[in-house]
CSV table of C-alpha atoms in Angstrom, one decimal:
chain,number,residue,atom,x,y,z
A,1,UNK,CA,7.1,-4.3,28.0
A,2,UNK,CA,7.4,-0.4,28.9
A,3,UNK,CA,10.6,2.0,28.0
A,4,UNK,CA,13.5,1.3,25.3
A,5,UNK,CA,14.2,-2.1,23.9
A,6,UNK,CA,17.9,-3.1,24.0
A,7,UNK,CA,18.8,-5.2,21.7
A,8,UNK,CA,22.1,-7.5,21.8
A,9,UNK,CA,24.4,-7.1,18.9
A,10,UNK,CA,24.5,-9.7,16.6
A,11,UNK,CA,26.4,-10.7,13.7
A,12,UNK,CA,23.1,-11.0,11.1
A,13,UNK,CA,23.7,-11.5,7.1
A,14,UNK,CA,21.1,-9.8,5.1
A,15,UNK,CA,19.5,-11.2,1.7
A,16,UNK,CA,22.2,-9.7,0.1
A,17,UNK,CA,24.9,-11.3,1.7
A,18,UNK,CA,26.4,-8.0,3.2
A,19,UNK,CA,26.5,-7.8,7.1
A,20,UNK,CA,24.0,-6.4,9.0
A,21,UNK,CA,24.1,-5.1,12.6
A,22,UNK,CA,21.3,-6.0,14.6
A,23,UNK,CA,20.9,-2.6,16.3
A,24,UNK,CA,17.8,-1.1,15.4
A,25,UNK,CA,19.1,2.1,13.9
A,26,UNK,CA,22.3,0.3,12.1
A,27,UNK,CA,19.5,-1.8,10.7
A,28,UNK,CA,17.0,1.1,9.6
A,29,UNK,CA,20.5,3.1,8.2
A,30,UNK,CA,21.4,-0.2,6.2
A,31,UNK,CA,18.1,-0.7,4.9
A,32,UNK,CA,17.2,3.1,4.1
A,33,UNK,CA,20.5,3.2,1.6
A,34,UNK,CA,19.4,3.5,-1.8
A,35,UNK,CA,22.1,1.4,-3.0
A,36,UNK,CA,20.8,-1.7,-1.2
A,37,UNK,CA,18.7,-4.0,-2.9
A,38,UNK,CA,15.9,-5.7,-0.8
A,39,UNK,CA,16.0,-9.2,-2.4
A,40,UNK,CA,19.8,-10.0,-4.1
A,41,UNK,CA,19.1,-13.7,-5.3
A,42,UNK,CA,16.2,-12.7,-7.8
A,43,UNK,CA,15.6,-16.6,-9.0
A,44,UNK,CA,14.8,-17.3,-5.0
A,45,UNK,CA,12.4,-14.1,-5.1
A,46,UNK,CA,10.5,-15.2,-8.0
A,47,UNK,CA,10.2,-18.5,-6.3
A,48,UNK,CA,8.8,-17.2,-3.3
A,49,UNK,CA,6.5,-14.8,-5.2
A,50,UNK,CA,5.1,-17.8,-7.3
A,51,UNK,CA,4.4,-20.0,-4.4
A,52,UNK,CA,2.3,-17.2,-2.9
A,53,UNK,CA,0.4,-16.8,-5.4
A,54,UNK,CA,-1.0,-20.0,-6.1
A,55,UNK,CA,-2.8,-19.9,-2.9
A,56,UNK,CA,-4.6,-16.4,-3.8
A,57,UNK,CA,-8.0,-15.8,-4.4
A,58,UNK,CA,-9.5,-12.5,-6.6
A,59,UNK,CA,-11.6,-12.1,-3.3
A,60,UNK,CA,-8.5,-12.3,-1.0
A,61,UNK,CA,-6.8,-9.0,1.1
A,62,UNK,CA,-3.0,-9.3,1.5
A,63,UNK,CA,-1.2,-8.1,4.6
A,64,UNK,CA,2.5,-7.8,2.8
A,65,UNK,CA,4.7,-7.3,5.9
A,66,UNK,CA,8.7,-5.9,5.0
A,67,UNK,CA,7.5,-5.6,1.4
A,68,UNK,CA,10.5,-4.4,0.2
A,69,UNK,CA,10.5,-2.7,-2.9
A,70,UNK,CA,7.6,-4.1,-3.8
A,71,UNK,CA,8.1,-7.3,-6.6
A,72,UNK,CA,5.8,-9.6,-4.5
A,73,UNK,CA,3.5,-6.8,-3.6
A,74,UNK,CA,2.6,-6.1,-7.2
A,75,UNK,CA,2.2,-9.2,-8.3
A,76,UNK,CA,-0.4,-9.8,-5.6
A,77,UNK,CA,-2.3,-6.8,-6.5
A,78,UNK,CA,-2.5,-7.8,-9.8
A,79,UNK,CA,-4.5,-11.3,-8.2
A,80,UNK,CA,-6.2,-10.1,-5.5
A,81,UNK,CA,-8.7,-7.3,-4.2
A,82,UNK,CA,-6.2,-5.6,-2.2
A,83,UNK,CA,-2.6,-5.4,-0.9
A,84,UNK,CA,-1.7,-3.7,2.6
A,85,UNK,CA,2.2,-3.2,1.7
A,86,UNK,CA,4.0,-2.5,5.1
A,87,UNK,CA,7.9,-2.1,5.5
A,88,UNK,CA,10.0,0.0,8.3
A,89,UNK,CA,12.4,1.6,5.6
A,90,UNK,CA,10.9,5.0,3.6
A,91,UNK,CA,13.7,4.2,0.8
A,92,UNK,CA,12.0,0.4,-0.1
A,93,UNK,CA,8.6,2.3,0.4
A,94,UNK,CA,9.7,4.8,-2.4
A,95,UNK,CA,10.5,2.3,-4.4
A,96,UNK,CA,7.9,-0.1,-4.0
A,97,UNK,CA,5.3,3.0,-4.8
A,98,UNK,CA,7.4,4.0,-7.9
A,99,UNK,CA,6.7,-0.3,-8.5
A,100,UNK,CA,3.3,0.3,-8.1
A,101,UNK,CA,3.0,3.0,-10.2
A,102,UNK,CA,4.8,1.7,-13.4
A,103,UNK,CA,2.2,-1.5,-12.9
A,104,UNK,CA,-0.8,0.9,-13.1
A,105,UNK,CA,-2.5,-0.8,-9.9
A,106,UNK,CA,-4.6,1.3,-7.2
A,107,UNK,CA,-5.3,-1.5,-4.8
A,108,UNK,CA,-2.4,-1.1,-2.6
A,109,UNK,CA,-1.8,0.9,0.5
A,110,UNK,CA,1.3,1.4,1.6
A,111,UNK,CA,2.1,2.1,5.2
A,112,UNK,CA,5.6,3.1,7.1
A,113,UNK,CA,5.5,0.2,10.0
A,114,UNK,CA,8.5,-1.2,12.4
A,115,UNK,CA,7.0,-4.2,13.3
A,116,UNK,CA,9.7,-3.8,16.4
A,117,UNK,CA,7.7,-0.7,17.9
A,118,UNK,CA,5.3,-2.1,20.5
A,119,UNK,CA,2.5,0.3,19.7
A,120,UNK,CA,2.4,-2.1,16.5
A,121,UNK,CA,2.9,-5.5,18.4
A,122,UNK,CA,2.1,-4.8,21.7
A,123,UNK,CA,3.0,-8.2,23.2
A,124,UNK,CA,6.0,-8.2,21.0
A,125,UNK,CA,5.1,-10.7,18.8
A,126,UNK,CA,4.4,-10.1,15.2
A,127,UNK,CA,1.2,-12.7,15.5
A,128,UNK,CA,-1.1,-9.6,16.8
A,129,UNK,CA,-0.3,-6.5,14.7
A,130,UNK,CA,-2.5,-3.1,15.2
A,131,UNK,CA,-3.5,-1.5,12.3
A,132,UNK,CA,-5.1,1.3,11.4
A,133,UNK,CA,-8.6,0.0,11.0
A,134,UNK,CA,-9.7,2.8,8.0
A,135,UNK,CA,-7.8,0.8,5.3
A,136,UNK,CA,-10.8,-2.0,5.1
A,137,UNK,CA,-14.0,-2.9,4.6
């Protein structure tokens, strides 16, 4: 699939509850406002978070794709041998490393992906991502 994506607008409710265009650079702008928190229901977070978790091993490597600011990717890293923490929006990024650092950890990387751009998912489906192949063993 060659040259610009289009994508249809759509009427798209975020996690926390506000709208959210489904234009790609509406939906960057939304996402890179500091004011914006990734995850607004914290008890369904913590959930999600916990059910992960039981199914990681010390030995596992986590692929956390729209990490957010990070609460699920620390609390992998604290579990397993390492956490590749990917998100499209530099503001959850920053915040997700500032996470990182209050939790001491230094088996994370963080990457800036859009899992939209096709040099990422080149069929356009998120099953078959490209990534830098540096950041394992």
């Amino acid at each position: 699939m060659a040259g610009n994506l289009s994508l249809p607008r759509k009427r798209v409710i975020g996690y926390c509850g506000r709208e959210v265009s489904a234009s790609m650079s509406e939906n960057q702008e939304y996402w890179n406002d500091p004011a914006v928190e990734s995850m607004y229901d914290k008890h369904l977070l913590r959930l999600e978070i916990d059910s992960i978790k039981e199914h990681l091993k010390p030995d596992d490597y986590v692929l956390d794709v729209g990490c957010g600011e990070g609460e699920g990717t620390v609390e992998y890293a604290k579990v397993v041998k390492a956490v590749h923490a990917i998100d499209f929006s530099h503001t959850r990024l920053a915040k997700a490393r500032e996470r990182l650092g209050s939790a001491g950890l230094s088996n994370v990387h963080f990457d800036d992906v859009d899992m939209l751009d096709e040099s990422v998912t080149p069929c356009g489906c998120s099953s078959h991502v490209v990534l830098p192949s540096n950041n394992y063993d």
